[in-house]
Short mmCIF file of C-alpha atoms and ligand atoms in Angstrom, two decimals:
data_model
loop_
_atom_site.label_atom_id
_atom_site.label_comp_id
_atom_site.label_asym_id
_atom_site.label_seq_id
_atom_site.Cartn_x
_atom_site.Cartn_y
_atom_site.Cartn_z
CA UNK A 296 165.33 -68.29 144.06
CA UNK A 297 166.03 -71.56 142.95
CA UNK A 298 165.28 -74.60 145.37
CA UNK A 299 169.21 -75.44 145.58
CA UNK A 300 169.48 -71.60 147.09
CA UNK A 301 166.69 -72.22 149.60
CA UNK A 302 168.05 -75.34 151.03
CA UNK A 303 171.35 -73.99 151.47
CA UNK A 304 169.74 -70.72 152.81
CA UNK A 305 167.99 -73.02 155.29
CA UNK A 306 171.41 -74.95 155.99
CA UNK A 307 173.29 -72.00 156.96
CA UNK A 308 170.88 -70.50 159.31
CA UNK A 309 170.84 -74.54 160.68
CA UNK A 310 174.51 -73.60 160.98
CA UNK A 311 174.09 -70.20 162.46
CA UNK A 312 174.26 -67.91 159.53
CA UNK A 313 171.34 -65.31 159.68
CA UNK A 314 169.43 -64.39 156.67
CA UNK A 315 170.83 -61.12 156.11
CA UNK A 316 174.53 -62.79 156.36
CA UNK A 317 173.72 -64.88 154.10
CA UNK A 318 171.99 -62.68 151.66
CA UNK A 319 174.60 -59.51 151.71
CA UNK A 320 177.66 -62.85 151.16
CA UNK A 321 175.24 -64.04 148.16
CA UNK A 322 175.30 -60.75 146.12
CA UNK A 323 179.16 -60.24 146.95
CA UNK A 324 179.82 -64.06 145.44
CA UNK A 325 177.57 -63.34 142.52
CA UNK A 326 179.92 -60.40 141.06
CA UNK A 327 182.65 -62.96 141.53
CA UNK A 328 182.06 -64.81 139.17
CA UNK A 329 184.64 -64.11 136.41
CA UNK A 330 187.32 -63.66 139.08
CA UNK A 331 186.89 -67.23 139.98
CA UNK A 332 186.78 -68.46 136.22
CA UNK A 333 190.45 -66.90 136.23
CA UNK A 334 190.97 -69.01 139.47
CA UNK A 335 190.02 -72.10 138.42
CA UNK A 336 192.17 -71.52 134.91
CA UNK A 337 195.57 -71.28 136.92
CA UNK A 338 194.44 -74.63 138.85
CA UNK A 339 193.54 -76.41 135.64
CA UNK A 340 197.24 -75.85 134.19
CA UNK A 341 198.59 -76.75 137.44
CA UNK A 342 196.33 -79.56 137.56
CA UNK A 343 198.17 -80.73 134.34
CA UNK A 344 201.49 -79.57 135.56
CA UNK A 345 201.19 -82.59 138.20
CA UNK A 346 199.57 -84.70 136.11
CA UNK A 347 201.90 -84.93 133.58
CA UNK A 348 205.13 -84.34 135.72
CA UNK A 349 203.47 -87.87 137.24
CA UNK A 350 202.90 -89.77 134.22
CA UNK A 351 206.27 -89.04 132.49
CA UNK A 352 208.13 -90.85 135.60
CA UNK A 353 205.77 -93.15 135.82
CA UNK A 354 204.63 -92.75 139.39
CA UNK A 355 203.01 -96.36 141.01
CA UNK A 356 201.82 -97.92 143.44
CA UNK A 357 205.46 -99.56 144.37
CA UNK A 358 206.22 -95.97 145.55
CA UNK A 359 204.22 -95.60 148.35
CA UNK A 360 205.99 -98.43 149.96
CA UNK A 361 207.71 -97.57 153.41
CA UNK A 362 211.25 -97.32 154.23
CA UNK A 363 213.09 -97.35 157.39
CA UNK A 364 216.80 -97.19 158.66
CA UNK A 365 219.38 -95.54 156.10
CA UNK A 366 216.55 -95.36 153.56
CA UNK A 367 219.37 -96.29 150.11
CA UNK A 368 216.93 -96.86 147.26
CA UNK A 369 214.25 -95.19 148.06
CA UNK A 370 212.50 -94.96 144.94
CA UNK A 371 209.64 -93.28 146.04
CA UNK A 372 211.52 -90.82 147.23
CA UNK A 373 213.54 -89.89 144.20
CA UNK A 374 210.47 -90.50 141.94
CA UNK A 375 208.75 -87.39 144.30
CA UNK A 376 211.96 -85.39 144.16
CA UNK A 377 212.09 -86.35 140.13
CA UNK A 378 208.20 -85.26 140.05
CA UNK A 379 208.79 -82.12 141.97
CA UNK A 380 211.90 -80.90 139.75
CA UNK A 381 209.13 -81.21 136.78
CA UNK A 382 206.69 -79.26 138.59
CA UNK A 383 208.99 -76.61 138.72
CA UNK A 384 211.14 -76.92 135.72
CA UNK A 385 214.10 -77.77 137.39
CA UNK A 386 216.97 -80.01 137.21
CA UNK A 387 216.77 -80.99 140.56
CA UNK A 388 214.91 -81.17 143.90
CA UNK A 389 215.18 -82.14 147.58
CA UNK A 390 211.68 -82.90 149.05
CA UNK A 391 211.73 -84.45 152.67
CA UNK A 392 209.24 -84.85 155.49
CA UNK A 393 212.82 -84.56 157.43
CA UNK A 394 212.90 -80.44 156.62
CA UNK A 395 210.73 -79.52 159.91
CA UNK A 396 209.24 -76.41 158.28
CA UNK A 397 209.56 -73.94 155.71
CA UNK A 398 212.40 -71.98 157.95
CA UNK A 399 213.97 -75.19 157.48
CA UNK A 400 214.12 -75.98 154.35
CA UNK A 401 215.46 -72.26 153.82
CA UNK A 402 218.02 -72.36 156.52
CA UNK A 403 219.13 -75.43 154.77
CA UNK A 404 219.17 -73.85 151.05
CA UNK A 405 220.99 -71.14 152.96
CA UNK A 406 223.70 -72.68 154.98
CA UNK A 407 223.97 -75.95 152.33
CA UNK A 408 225.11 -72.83 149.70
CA UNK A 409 227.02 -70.24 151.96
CA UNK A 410 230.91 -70.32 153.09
CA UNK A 411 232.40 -67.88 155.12
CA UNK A 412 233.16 -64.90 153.88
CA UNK A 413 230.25 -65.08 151.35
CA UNK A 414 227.45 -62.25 151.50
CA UNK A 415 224.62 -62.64 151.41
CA UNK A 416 221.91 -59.70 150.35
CA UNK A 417 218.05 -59.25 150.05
CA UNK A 418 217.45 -56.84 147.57
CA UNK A 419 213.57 -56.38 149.08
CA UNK A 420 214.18 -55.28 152.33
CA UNK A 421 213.77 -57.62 155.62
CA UNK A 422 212.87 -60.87 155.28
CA UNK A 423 210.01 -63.23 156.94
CA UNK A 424 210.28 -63.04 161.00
CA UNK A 425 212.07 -66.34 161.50
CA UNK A 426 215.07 -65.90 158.83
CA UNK A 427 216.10 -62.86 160.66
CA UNK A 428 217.68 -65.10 163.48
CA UNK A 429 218.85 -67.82 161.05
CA UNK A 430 220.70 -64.91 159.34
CA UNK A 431 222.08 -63.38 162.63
CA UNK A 432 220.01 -60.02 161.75
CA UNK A 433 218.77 -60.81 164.89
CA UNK A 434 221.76 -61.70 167.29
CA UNK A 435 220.85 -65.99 167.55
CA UNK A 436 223.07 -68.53 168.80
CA UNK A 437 224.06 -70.89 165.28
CA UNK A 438 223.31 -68.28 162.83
CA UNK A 439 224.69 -67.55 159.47
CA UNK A 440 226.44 -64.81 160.71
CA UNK A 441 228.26 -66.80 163.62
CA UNK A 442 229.94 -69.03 160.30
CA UNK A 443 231.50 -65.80 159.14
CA UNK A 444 228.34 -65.19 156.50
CA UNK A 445 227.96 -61.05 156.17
CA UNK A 446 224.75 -59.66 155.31
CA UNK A 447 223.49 -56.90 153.74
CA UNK A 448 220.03 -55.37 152.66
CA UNK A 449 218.39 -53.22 150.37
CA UNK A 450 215.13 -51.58 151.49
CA UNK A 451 212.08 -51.14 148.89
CA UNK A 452 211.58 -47.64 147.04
CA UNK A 453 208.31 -46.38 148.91
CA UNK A 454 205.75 -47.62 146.72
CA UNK A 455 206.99 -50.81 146.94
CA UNK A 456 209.25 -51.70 143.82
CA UNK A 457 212.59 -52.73 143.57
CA UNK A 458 215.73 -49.78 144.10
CA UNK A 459 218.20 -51.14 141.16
CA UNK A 460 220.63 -48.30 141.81
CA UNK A 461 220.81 -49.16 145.41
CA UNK A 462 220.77 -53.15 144.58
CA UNK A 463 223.36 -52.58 141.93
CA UNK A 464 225.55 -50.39 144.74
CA UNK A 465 224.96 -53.19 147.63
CA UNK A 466 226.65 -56.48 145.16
CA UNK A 467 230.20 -56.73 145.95
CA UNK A 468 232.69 -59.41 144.83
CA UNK A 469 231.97 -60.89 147.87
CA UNK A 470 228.56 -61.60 147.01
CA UNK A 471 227.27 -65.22 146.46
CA UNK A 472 223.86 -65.46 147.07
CA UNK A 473 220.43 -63.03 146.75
CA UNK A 474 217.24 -64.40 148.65
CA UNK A 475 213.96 -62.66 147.50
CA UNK A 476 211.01 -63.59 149.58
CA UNK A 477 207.89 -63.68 147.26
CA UNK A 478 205.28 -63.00 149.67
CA UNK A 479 204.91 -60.09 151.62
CA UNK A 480 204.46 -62.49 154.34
CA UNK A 481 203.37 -60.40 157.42
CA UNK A 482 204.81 -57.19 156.59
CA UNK A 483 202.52 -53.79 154.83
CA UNK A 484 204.72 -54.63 151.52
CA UNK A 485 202.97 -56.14 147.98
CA UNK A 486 204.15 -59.55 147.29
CA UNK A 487 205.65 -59.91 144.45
CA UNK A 488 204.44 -61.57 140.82
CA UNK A 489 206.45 -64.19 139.60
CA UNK A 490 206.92 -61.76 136.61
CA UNK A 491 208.40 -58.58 138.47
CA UNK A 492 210.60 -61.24 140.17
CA UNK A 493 212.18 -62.24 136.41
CA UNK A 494 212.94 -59.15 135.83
CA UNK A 495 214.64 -58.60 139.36
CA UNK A 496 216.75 -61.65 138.58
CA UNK A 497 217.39 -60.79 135.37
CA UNK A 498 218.87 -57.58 136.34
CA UNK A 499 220.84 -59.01 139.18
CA UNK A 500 221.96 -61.94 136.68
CA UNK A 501 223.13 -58.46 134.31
CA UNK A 502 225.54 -57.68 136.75
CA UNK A 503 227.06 -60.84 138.10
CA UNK A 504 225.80 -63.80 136.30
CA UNK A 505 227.17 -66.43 138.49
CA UNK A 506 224.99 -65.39 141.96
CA UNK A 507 222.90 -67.25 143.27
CA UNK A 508 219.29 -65.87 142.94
CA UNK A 509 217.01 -67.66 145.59
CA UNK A 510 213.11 -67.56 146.39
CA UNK A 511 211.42 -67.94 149.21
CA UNK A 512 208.40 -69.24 147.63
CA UNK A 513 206.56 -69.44 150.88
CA UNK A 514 202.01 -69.31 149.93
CA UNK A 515 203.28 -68.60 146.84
CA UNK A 516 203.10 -72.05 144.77
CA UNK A 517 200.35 -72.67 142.41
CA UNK A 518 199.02 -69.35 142.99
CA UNK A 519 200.29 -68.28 138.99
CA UNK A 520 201.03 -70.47 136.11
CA UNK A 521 204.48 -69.86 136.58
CA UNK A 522 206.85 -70.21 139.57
CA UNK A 523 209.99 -67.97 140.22
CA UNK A 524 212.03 -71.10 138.81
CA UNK A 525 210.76 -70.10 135.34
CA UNK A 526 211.88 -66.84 135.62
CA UNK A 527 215.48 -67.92 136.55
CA UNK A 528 215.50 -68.64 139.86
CA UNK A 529 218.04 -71.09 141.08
CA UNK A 530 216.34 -71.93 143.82
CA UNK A 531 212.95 -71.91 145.05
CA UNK A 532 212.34 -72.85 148.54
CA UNK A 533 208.89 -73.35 150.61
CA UNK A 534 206.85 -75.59 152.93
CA UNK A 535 205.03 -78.82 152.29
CA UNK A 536 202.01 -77.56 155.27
CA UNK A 537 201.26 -74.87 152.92
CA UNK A 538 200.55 -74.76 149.10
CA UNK A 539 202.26 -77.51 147.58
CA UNK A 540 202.11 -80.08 150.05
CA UNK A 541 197.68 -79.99 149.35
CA UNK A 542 196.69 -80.27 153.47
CA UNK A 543 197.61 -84.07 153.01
CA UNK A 544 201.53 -83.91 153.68
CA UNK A 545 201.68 -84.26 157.57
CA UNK A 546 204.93 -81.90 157.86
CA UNK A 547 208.19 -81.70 155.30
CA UNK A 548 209.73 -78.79 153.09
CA UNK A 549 211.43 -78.65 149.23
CA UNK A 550 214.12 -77.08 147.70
CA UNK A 551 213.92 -77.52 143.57
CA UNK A 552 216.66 -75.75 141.67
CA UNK A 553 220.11 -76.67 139.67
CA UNK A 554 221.74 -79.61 140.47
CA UNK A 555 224.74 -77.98 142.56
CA UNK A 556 222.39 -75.92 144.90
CA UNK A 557 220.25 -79.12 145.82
CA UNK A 558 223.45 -80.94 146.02
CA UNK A 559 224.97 -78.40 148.56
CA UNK A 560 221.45 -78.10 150.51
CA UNK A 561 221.28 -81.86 150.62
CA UNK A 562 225.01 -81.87 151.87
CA UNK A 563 223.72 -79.80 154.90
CA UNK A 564 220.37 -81.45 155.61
CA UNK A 565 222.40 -84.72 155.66
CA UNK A 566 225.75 -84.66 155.92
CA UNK A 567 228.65 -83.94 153.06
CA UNK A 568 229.16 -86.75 150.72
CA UNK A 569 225.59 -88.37 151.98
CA UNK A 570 223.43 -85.95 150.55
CA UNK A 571 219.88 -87.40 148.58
CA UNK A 572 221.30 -90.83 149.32
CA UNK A 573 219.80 -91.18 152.44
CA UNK A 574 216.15 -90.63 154.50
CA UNK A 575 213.95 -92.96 154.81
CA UNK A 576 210.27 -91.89 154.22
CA UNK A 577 208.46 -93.68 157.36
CA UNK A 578 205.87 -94.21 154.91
CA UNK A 579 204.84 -91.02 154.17
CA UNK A 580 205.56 -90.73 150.76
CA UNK A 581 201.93 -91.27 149.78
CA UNK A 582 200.26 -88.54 151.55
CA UNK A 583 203.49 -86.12 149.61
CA UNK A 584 202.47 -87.49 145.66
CA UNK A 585 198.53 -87.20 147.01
CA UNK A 586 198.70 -83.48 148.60
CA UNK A 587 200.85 -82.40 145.56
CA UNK A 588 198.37 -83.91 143.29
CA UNK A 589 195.55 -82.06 144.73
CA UNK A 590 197.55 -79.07 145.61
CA UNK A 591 196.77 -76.48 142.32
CA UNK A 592 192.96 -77.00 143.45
CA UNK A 593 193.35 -76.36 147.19
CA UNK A 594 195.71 -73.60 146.18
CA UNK A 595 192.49 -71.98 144.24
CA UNK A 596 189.98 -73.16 147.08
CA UNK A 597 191.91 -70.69 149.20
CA UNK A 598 192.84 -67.90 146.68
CA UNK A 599 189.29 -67.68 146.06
CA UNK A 600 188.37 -67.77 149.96
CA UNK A 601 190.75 -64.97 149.95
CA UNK A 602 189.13 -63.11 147.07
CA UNK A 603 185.97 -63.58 148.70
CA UNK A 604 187.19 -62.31 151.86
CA UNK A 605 188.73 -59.06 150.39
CA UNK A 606 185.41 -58.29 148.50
CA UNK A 607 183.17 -58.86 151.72
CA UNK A 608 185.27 -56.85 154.10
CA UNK A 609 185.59 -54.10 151.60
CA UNK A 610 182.00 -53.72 151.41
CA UNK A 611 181.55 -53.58 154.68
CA UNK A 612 184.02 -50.55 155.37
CA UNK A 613 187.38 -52.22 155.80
CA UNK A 614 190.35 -51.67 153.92
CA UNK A 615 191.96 -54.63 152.48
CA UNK A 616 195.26 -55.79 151.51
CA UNK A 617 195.44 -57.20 148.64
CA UNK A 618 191.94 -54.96 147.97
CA UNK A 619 188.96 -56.45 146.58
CA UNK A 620 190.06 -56.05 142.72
CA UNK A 621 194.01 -56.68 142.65
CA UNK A 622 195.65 -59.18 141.18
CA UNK A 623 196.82 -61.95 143.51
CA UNK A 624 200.54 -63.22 143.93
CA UNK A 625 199.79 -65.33 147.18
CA UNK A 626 197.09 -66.96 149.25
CA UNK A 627 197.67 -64.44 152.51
CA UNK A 628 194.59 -61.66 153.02
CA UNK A 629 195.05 -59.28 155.30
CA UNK A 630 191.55 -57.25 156.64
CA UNK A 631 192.30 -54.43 158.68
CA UNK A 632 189.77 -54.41 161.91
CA UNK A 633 190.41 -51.28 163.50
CA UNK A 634 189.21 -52.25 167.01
CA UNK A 635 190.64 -55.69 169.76
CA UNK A 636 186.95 -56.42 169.66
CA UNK A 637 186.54 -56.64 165.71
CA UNK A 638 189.79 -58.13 165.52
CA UNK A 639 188.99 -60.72 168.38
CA UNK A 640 185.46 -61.34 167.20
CA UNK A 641 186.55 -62.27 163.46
CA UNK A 642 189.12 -64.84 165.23
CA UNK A 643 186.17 -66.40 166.61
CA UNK A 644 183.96 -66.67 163.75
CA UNK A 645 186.87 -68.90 162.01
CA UNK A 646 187.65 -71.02 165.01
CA UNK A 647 183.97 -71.96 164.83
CA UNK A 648 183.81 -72.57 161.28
CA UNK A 649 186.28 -75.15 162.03
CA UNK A 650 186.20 -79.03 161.52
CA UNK A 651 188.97 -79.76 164.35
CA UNK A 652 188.72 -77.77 167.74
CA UNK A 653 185.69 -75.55 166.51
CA UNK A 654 184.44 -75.88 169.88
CA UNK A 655 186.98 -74.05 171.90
CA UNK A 656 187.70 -70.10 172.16
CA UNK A 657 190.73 -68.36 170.89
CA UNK A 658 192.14 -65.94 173.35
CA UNK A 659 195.05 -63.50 172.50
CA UNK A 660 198.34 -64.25 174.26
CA UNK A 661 202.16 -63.21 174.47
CA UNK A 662 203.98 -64.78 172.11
CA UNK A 663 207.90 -64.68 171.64
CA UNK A 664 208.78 -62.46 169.21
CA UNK A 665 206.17 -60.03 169.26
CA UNK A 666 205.78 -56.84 171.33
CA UNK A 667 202.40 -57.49 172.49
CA UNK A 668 199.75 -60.12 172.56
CA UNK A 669 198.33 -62.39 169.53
CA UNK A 670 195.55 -63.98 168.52
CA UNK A 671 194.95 -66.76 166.76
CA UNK A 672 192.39 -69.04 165.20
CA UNK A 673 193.01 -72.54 163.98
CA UNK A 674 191.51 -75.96 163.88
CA UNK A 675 193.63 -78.05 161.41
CA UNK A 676 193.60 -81.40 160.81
CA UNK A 677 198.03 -80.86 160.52
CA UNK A 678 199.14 -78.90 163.34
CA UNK A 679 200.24 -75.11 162.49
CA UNK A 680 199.28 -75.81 158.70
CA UNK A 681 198.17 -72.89 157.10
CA UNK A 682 196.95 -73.88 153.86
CA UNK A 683 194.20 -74.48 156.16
CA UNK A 684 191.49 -71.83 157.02
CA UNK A 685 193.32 -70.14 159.51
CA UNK A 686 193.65 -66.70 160.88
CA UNK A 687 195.98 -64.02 163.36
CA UNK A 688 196.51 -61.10 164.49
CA UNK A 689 198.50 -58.85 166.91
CA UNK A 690 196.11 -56.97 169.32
CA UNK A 691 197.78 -53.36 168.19
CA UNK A 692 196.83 -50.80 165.87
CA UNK A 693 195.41 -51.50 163.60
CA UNK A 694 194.58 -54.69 164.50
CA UNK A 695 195.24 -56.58 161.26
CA UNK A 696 193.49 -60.04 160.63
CA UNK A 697 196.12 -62.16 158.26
CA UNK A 698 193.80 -64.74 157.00
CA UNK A 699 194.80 -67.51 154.44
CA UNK A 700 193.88 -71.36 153.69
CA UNK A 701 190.61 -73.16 153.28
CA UNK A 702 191.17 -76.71 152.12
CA UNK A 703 188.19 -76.14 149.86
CA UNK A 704 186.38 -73.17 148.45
CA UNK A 705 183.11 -73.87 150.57
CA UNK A 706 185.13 -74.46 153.62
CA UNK A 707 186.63 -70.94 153.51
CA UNK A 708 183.51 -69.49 152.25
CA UNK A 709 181.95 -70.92 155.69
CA UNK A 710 184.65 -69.54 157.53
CA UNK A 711 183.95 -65.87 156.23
CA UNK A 712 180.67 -66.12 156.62
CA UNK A 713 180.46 -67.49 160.38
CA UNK A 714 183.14 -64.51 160.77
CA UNK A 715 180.85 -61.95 159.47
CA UNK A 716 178.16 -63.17 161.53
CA UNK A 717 180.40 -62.99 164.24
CA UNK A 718 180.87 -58.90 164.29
CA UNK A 719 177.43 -59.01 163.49
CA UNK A 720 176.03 -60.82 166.49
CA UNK A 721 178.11 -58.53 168.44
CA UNK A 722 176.97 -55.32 167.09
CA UNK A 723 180.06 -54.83 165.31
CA UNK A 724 178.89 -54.00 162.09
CA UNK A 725 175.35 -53.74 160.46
CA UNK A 726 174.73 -55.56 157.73
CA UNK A 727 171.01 -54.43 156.96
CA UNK A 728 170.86 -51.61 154.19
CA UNK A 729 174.19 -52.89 152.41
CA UNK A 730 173.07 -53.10 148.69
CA UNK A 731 175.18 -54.79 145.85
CA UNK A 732 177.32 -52.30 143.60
C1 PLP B 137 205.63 -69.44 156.33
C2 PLP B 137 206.77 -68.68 155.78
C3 PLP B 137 208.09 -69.03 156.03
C4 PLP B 137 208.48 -70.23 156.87
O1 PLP B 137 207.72 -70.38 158.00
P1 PLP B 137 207.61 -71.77 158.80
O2 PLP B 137 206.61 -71.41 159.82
O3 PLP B 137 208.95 -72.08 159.32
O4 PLP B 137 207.12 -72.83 157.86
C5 PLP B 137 209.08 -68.29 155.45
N1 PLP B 137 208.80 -67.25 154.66
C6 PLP B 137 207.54 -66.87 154.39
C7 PLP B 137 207.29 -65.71 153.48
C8 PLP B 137 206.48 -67.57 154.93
O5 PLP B 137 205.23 -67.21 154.65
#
């Protein structure tokens, strides 16, 4: 063993990671190794995706400057949306720290591009938790469906692909607007490639080519070398305290897409005949060029803490979705526990490998919008961000971990780690007598 090993053997058992922890998490990493070359590939083209999406509009110091009141020439603000719109390919973008979160910035893609009477379907069954209410799925005071908007859905065929028949059977002529969620989010579903989503655009484009095809693109950024707007989205829609916003944007969403959807979301997020004009940036335009510009790495930092996580559990008798060898589509791994205890115990083990709050104990609790109690693990520098090492769970069968984040690779690695050692320490599981494949 080489002398870097031993001092970083002698590190983590400062940091409470026994030997065998460490050794069994050693021989998982070393088989890794190619995976992560892959990793690191799709982060070196986005690297250069930003980079060069910079350069050509000559990003500078002048716009980091603050603005207050009505914000009118904000030119770091454009500049971002301008850089953002070449990220993505797209003619244009709307990127604001005013768009509270990503149900935001969806509700406002929605609402900015609905009218009454308009349907709108999802052609891969329901979507993420919060949209159900904005779309009145779930009766909510202000929804889409109080403005007259009609929805409809189309359920996945059982192995998870996409029913054309039944998608084909559910677009009307009243039909304006299809939102595919990329990520399986926190339902047993695969998320989706940015590839199988081109060709579910492309057939819904076959049928009426003037629909509206939008993607939530929620943990999904990055993660490829593509993004649904590639593959003909006209919208793609996500969250600046995940993926793209790189653990340094303090709160905001973006919508990047043609010019008339960002022009109708604008008109919403605003107000009609406003639009991009306004918004002043409070000075937090900086920490939005900076997070994007490190964003393809931290995006890899936690697809591999995810990879790493899928290959550990796995080989210690969990089932894992994604599993250990699949390709991934987003940064979400979910490890299925099997016991409260496990499930409770691995909540733990992250909240200690934390930098902020690593001190205190998660403890499961009733949250709205569940039908029993949850438990989660978090100490985040931005408040509910979950491009950083995070974790939950609800305590029911089969109690489910849905881990994702890791602002670097040796942060989530930590985090996995102190987690194993966690079921370990309480007799959980037994590490001795595991031996490399
Ligand atoms: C996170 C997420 C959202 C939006 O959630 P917020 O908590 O409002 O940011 C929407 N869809 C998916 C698939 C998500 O993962």
């Amino acid at each position: 063993m080489d002398q870097n090993q031993q001092y970083l053997r002698k590190i983590y058992k400062d940091m409470g990671i026994e030997e065998e922890v460490f050794g069994f998490c050693a021989q998982v990493l070393y088989d890794l190794k190619d995976r992560f070359e892959q990793v690191d590939k799709v982060a070196e083209a986005g690297q250069l995706k930003v980079l060069s999406a910079m350069q050509k509009n000559r990003v500078g110091e002048q716009h980091f400057m603050t603005s207050t009141g009505y914000g009118y020439n904000d030119d770091g603000r454009d500049t971002l949306e301008k850089v953002y719109a070449d990220v993505f390919h797209t003619e244009d973008a709307l990127v604001r720290p005013h768009i509270t979160c990503g149900t935001h910035a969806l509700t406002t893609a929605l609402s900015g591009n609905l009218r009454p009477g308009d349907e709108l379907l999802s052609p891969v069954g329901l979507p993420y938790d919060t949209l159900q209410g904005v779309i009145g799925i779930r009766p909510q005071k202000g929804s889409l469906a109080e403005y007259g908007v009609k929805y409809r859905q189309v359920e996945l065929l059982p192995d998870g692909t996409f029913d054309y028949p039944a998608i084909r059977a559910a677009i009307t002529d009243k039909t304006r607007l299809v939102t595919i969620q990329r990520s399986k989010g926190y339902l047993p579903r695969p998320t989706f490639s940015v590839k199988q989503i081109g060709e579910l655009i492309h057939f819904i484009k076959s049928i009426r080519s003037d629909l509206i095809c939008m993607v939530d693109n929620c943990y999904g950024e990055f993660v490829e070398t593509i993004e649904p707007s590639d593959v003909g989205a006209d919208m793609c829609v996500g969250s600046l305290i995940k993926n793209p916003g790189g653990g340094l944007a303090s709160s905001g969403g973006y919508i990047v897409g043609t010019k008339e959807c960002v022009e109708n979301a604008a008109y919403r997020l605003t107000a009609p005949g406003l639009g991009k004009e306004l918004g002043a940036n409070f000075g937090v335009n900086r920490s939005l060029y900076q997070g994007l510009f490190l964003a393809p790495e931290v995006t890899a930092g936690a697809l591999k803490s995810a990879i790493f996580a899928a290959n550990v559990y796995e080989r210690l008798g969990f089932t894992c979705v994604p599993d250990a060898r699949e390709d991934r589509h987003d940064i979400i791994q979910a490890v299925i526990l099997n016991s409260a205890e496990a499930l409770k115990a691995f909540c733990c083990g992250i909240q200690a490998a934390a930098p902020v709050d690593s001190y205190l104990t998660p403890e499961p609790w009733p949250m709205p919008g569940y039908d029993c109690d949850v438990i989660m693990a978090a100490g985040a520098f931005i408040s509910g961000s979950s491009i950083e090492l995070s974790a939950d769970g609800p305590l029911k069968e089969p109690y489910c971990a849905y881990f994702q984040g890791g602002l670097t690779w040796h942060h989530g690695k930590f985090g996995i780690m102190r987690s194993v050692q966690e079921l370990a320490s309480r007799g959980l599981i037994k590490i001795s007598g595991i031996h490399s494949k």
